[in-house]
PDB file of C-alpha atoms and ligand atoms in Angstrom:
ATOM      1  CA  MET A   1      59.894 211.714 208.462  1.00  0.00           C
ATOM      2  CA  THR A   2      63.325 212.713 209.812  1.00  0.00           C
ATOM      3  CA  ASP A   3      66.025 210.164 210.569  1.00  0.00           C
ATOM      4  CA  ASP A   4      65.421 210.766 214.283  1.00  0.00           C
ATOM      5  CA  HIS A   5      61.726 209.950 213.906  1.00  0.00           C
ATOM      6  CA  GLN A   6      62.510 206.886 211.837  1.00  0.00           C
ATOM      7  CA  ARG A   7      65.022 205.514 214.358  1.00  0.00           C
ATOM      8  CA  LEU A   8      62.670 206.228 217.233  1.00  0.00           C
ATOM      9  CA  GLN A   9      59.837 204.496 215.403  1.00  0.00           C
ATOM     10  CA  ARG A  10      62.072 201.437 215.105  1.00  0.00           C
ATOM     11  CA  ALA A  11      62.819 201.540 218.858  1.00  0.00           C
ATOM     12  CA  ILE A  12      59.069 201.663 219.547  1.00  0.00           C
ATOM     13  CA  GLN A  13      58.478 198.769 217.157  1.00  0.00           C
ATOM     14  CA  LEU A  14      61.113 196.728 219.037  1.00  0.00           C
ATOM     15  CA  ALA A  15      59.330 197.555 222.309  1.00  0.00           C
ATOM     16  CA  GLN A  16      56.003 196.421 220.838  1.00  0.00           C
ATOM     17  CA  THR A  17      57.504 193.131 219.683  1.00  0.00           C
ATOM     18  CA  ASN A  18      59.096 192.625 223.091  1.00  0.00           C
ATOM     19  CA  VAL A  19      55.726 193.009 224.834  1.00  0.00           C
ATOM     20  CA  ALA A  20      54.179 190.527 222.405  1.00  0.00           C
ATOM     21  CA  GLN A  21      56.923 188.100 223.431  1.00  0.00           C
ATOM     22  CA  GLY A  22      56.366 188.526 227.157  1.00  0.00           C
ATOM     23  CA  GLY A  23      58.901 191.283 227.794  1.00  0.00           C
ATOM     24  CA  ARG A  24      58.763 194.830 229.068  1.00  0.00           C
ATOM     25  CA  PRO A  25      57.845 197.725 226.728  1.00  0.00           C
ATOM     26  CA  PHE A  26      61.366 198.941 225.985  1.00  0.00           C
ATOM     27  CA  GLY A  27      63.464 198.944 222.834  1.00  0.00           C
ATOM     28  CA  ALA A  28      66.590 200.817 221.759  1.00  0.00           C
ATOM     29  CA  VAL A  29      68.474 201.519 218.563  1.00  0.00           C
ATOM     30  CA  LEU A  30      72.103 202.652 218.594  1.00  0.00           C
ATOM     31  CA  THR A  31      73.548 204.426 215.566  1.00  0.00           C
ATOM     32  CA  ARG A  32      76.918 205.805 214.502  1.00  0.00           C
ATOM     33  CA  ASP A  33      77.287 208.212 211.585  1.00  0.00           C
ATOM     34  CA  GLY A  34      73.650 207.562 210.723  1.00  0.00           C
ATOM     35  CA  ASP A  35      74.082 203.793 210.476  1.00  0.00           C
ATOM     36  CA  VAL A  36      72.288 201.391 212.811  1.00  0.00           C
ATOM     37  CA  LEU A  37      74.913 199.429 214.750  1.00  0.00           C
ATOM     38  CA  VAL A  38      72.727 197.646 217.275  1.00  0.00           C
ATOM     39  CA  GLU A  39      69.091 197.032 218.123  1.00  0.00           C
ATOM     40  CA  ALA A  40      68.144 195.802 221.578  1.00  0.00           C
ATOM     41  CA  VAL A  41      65.147 195.161 223.798  1.00  0.00           C
ATOM     42  CA  ASN A  42      64.713 194.848 227.532  1.00  0.00           C
ATOM     43  CA  GLU A  43      65.656 191.250 228.389  1.00  0.00           C
ATOM     44  CA  ILE A  44      64.833 191.071 232.091  1.00  0.00           C
ATOM     45  CA  HIS A  45      62.093 188.509 231.387  1.00  0.00           C
ATOM     46  CA  LEU A  46      64.642 186.243 229.679  1.00  0.00           C
ATOM     47  CA  THR A  47      67.668 186.671 231.915  1.00  0.00           C
ATOM     48  CA  GLN A  48      66.332 187.770 235.316  1.00  0.00           C
ATOM     49  CA  ASP A  49      69.178 190.291 235.105  1.00  0.00           C
ATOM     50  CA  PRO A  50      67.713 193.540 236.485  1.00  0.00           C
ATOM     51  CA  THR A  51      70.286 195.534 234.501  1.00  0.00           C
ATOM     52  CA  ALA A  52      69.227 194.039 231.150  1.00  0.00           C
ATOM     53  CA  HIS A  53      67.726 197.323 229.947  1.00  0.00           C
ATOM     54  CA  ALA A  54      67.532 197.861 226.175  1.00  0.00           C
ATOM     55  CA  GLU A  55      69.886 200.862 226.220  1.00  0.00           C
ATOM     56  CA  LEU A  56      72.491 199.109 228.375  1.00  0.00           C
ATOM     57  CA  LEU A  57      72.415 195.981 226.201  1.00  0.00           C
ATOM     58  CA  ALA A  58      72.811 198.179 223.112  1.00  0.00           C
ATOM     59  CA  ILE A  59      75.815 199.921 224.698  1.00  0.00           C
ATOM     60  CA  ARG A  60      77.433 196.596 225.623  1.00  0.00           C
ATOM     61  CA  ALA A  61      76.937 195.127 222.135  1.00  0.00           C
ATOM     62  CA  ALA A  62      78.140 198.262 220.325  1.00  0.00           C
ATOM     63  CA  SER A  63      81.217 198.532 222.569  1.00  0.00           C
ATOM     64  CA  ARG A  64      82.140 194.916 221.847  1.00  0.00           C
ATOM     65  CA  GLN A  65      81.519 195.458 218.146  1.00  0.00           C
ATOM     66  CA  LEU A  66      83.556 198.670 217.882  1.00  0.00           C
ATOM     67  CA  GLY A  67      86.202 197.907 220.481  1.00  0.00           C
ATOM     68  CA  THR A  68      86.233 201.581 221.461  1.00  0.00           C
ATOM     69  CA  ARG A  69      84.230 204.169 223.347  1.00  0.00           C
ATOM     70  CA  LEU A  70      80.953 205.194 221.789  1.00  0.00           C
ATOM     71  CA  ASP A  71      81.816 208.788 220.948  1.00  0.00           C
ATOM     72  CA  GLY A  72      79.646 209.962 218.087  1.00  0.00           C
ATOM     73  CA  CYS A  73      76.945 207.376 218.723  1.00  0.00           C
ATOM     74  CA  VAL A  74      73.259 208.199 219.157  1.00  0.00           C
ATOM     75  CA  ILE A  75      70.783 206.109 221.146  1.00  0.00           C
ATOM     76  CA  TYR A  76      67.071 206.041 220.360  1.00  0.00           C
ATOM     77  CA  ALA A  77      65.001 204.652 223.212  1.00  0.00           C
ATOM     78  CA  SER A  78      61.286 203.951 223.422  1.00  0.00           C
ATOM     79  CA  GLY A  79      61.238 205.181 227.032  1.00  0.00           C
ATOM     80  CA  GLN A  80      63.123 207.857 228.965  1.00  0.00           C
ATOM     81  CA  PRO A  81      66.470 206.301 229.930  1.00  0.00           C
ATOM     82  CA  CYS A  82      66.808 205.401 233.609  1.00  0.00           C
ATOM     83  CA  PRO A  83      69.696 206.783 235.695  1.00  0.00           C
ATOM     84  CA  MET A  84      71.715 203.551 235.214  1.00  0.00           C
ATOM     85  CA  CYS A  85      71.517 203.713 231.429  1.00  0.00           C
ATOM     86  CA  LEU A  86      72.081 207.479 231.403  1.00  0.00           C
ATOM     87  CA  SER A  87      75.186 207.014 233.527  1.00  0.00           C
ATOM     88  CA  ALA A  88      76.451 204.373 231.100  1.00  0.00           C
ATOM     89  CA  MET A  89      75.888 206.824 228.233  1.00  0.00           C
ATOM     90  CA  TYR A  90      77.987 209.439 230.021  1.00  0.00           C
ATOM     91  CA  LEU A  91      80.691 206.851 230.769  1.00  0.00           C
ATOM     92  CA  CYS A  92      81.050 205.637 227.184  1.00  0.00           C
ATOM     93  CA  GLY A  93      80.733 208.980 225.418  1.00  0.00           C
ATOM     94  CA  VAL A  94      77.373 208.568 223.658  1.00  0.00           C
ATOM     95  CA  GLU A  95      76.771 211.846 221.847  1.00  0.00           C
ATOM     96  CA  ARG A  96      72.988 212.179 222.029  1.00  0.00           C
ATOM     97  CA  VAL A  97      69.876 210.345 223.173  1.00  0.00           C
ATOM     98  CA  VAL A  98      66.324 210.591 221.843  1.00  0.00           C
ATOM     99  CA  PHE A  99      63.343 209.010 223.638  1.00  0.00           C
ATOM    100  CA  ALA A 100      59.581 208.742 223.172  1.00  0.00           C
ATOM    101  CA  ALA A 101      57.810 208.015 226.491  1.00  0.00           C
ATOM    102  CA  SER A 102      58.650 210.420 229.340  1.00  0.00           C
ATOM    103  CA  ASN A 103      58.805 209.479 233.009  1.00  0.00           C
ATOM    104  CA  GLU A 104      55.667 211.587 233.562  1.00  0.00           C
ATOM    105  CA  MET A 105      53.795 209.545 230.964  1.00  0.00           C
ATOM    106  CA  ALA A 106      55.201 206.267 232.399  1.00  0.00           C
ATOM    107  CA  GLU A 107      54.385 207.019 236.055  1.00  0.00           C
ATOM    108  CA  PRO A 108      50.783 205.656 236.117  1.00  0.00           C
ATOM    109  CA  TYR A 109      52.065 202.381 234.650  1.00  0.00           C
ATOM    110  CA  GLY A 110      54.798 201.939 237.255  1.00  0.00           C
ATOM    111  CA  LEU A 111      57.445 202.393 234.560  1.00  0.00           C
ATOM    112  CA  SER A 112      58.972 205.696 235.661  1.00  0.00           C
ATOM    113  CA  THR A 113      62.477 205.822 237.151  1.00  0.00           C
ATOM    114  CA  ALA A 114      62.166 209.440 238.254  1.00  0.00           C
ATOM    115  CA  ALA A 115      62.286 208.478 241.957  1.00  0.00           C
ATOM    116  CA  ILE A 116      65.670 206.791 241.467  1.00  0.00           C
ATOM    117  CA  GLY A 117      66.916 209.835 239.580  1.00  0.00           C
ATOM    118  CA  GLN A 118      65.928 211.981 242.555  1.00  0.00           C
ATOM    119  CA  GLN A 119      67.823 209.737 244.993  1.00  0.00           C
ATOM    120  CA  VAL A 120      70.960 209.659 242.863  1.00  0.00           C
ATOM    121  CA  GLY A 121      70.862 213.445 242.648  1.00  0.00           C
ATOM    122  CA  LEU A 122      70.944 213.851 246.436  1.00  0.00           C
ATOM    123  CA  PRO A 123      74.144 214.159 248.486  1.00  0.00           C
ATOM    124  CA  VAL A 124      75.365 210.689 249.566  1.00  0.00           C
ATOM    125  CA  SER A 125      74.387 211.281 253.199  1.00  0.00           C
ATOM    126  CA  GLU A 126      70.785 212.085 252.245  1.00  0.00           C
ATOM    127  CA  GLN A 127      70.084 209.147 249.957  1.00  0.00           C
ATOM    128  CA  ARG A 128      67.631 206.434 251.009  1.00  0.00           C
ATOM    129  CA  LEU A 129      70.242 203.715 250.422  1.00  0.00           C
ATOM    130  CA  PRO A 130      72.774 203.712 253.277  1.00  0.00           C
ATOM    131  CA  ILE A 131      76.114 204.522 251.641  1.00  0.00           C
ATOM    132  CA  GLN A 132      79.132 204.195 253.890  1.00  0.00           C
ATOM    133  CA  HIS A 133      82.605 205.612 253.167  1.00  0.00           C
ATOM    134  CA  LEU A 134      85.428 203.639 254.839  1.00  0.00           C
ATOM    135  CA  PRO A 135      88.701 205.110 253.540  1.00  0.00           C
ATOM    136  CA  ASP A 136      91.638 202.698 253.082  1.00  0.00           C
ATOM    137  CA  GLU A 137      95.215 203.656 252.210  1.00  0.00           C
ATOM    138  CA  ALA A 138      95.603 200.528 250.075  1.00  0.00           C
ATOM    139  CA  MET A 139      93.361 202.166 247.501  1.00  0.00           C
ATOM    140  CA  THR A 140      95.615 205.218 247.186  1.00  0.00           C
ATOM    141  CA  THR A 141      98.538 202.857 246.562  1.00  0.00           C
ATOM    142  CA  LEU A 142      96.509 200.898 244.005  1.00  0.00           C
ATOM    143  CA  TYR A 143      95.343 203.991 242.137  1.00  0.00           C
ATOM    144  CA  HIS A 144      98.923 205.263 242.045  1.00  0.00           C
ATOM    145  CA  GLN A 145     100.128 201.925 240.697  1.00  0.00           C
ATOM    146  CA  TRP A 146      97.428 201.941 238.024  1.00  0.00           C
ATOM    147  CA  LYS A 147      98.283 205.509 236.957  1.00  0.00           C
ATOM    148  CA  THR A 148     101.943 204.546 236.596  1.00  0.00           C
ATOM    149  CA  LEU A 149     101.182 201.382 234.622  1.00  0.00           C
ATOM    150  CA  HIS A 150      98.087 202.036 232.550  1.00  0.00           C
ATOM    151  CA  ALA A 151      96.535 205.476 232.868  1.00  0.00           C
ATOM    152  CA  PRO A 152      95.955 207.293 229.589  1.00  0.00           C
ATOM    153  CA  GLU A 153      98.316 210.248 229.124  1.00  0.00           C
TER     154      GLU A 153
HETATM  155 ZN1   ZN B   1      67.866 201.733 231.974  1.00  0.00          ZN
END
């Protein structure tokens, strides 16, 4: 069994345990340089936080632990990451993601996020969620101030 299979098996095992404990069927393992840094499960049932996805919780914990971006990290997820978690992976520099259950497989169980992915991929004006752009000069000033004070070189 390859390392990838082994890590993914662990993510699935976490998902199984989570279901047994009243949670949703999602688990994630985050590694760096082959070492497991964090294991997480979906905690919506515990927190009522709709963003408490396994991958996002793993990213938060690993970021706190490392104090840096997550470049070079790999995430193993029992299910195909939703657009929120995928976006977080792009934001923090995760190097690679491996998942077991696809959106296609999850669809009959109401566990697919493909429809959200479709919306997010559309131009702003065509998305189902009304998204309004109200430009304000104060933001240009603020961004300029931030760049002067804190922006990375
Ligand atoms: Zn997610």
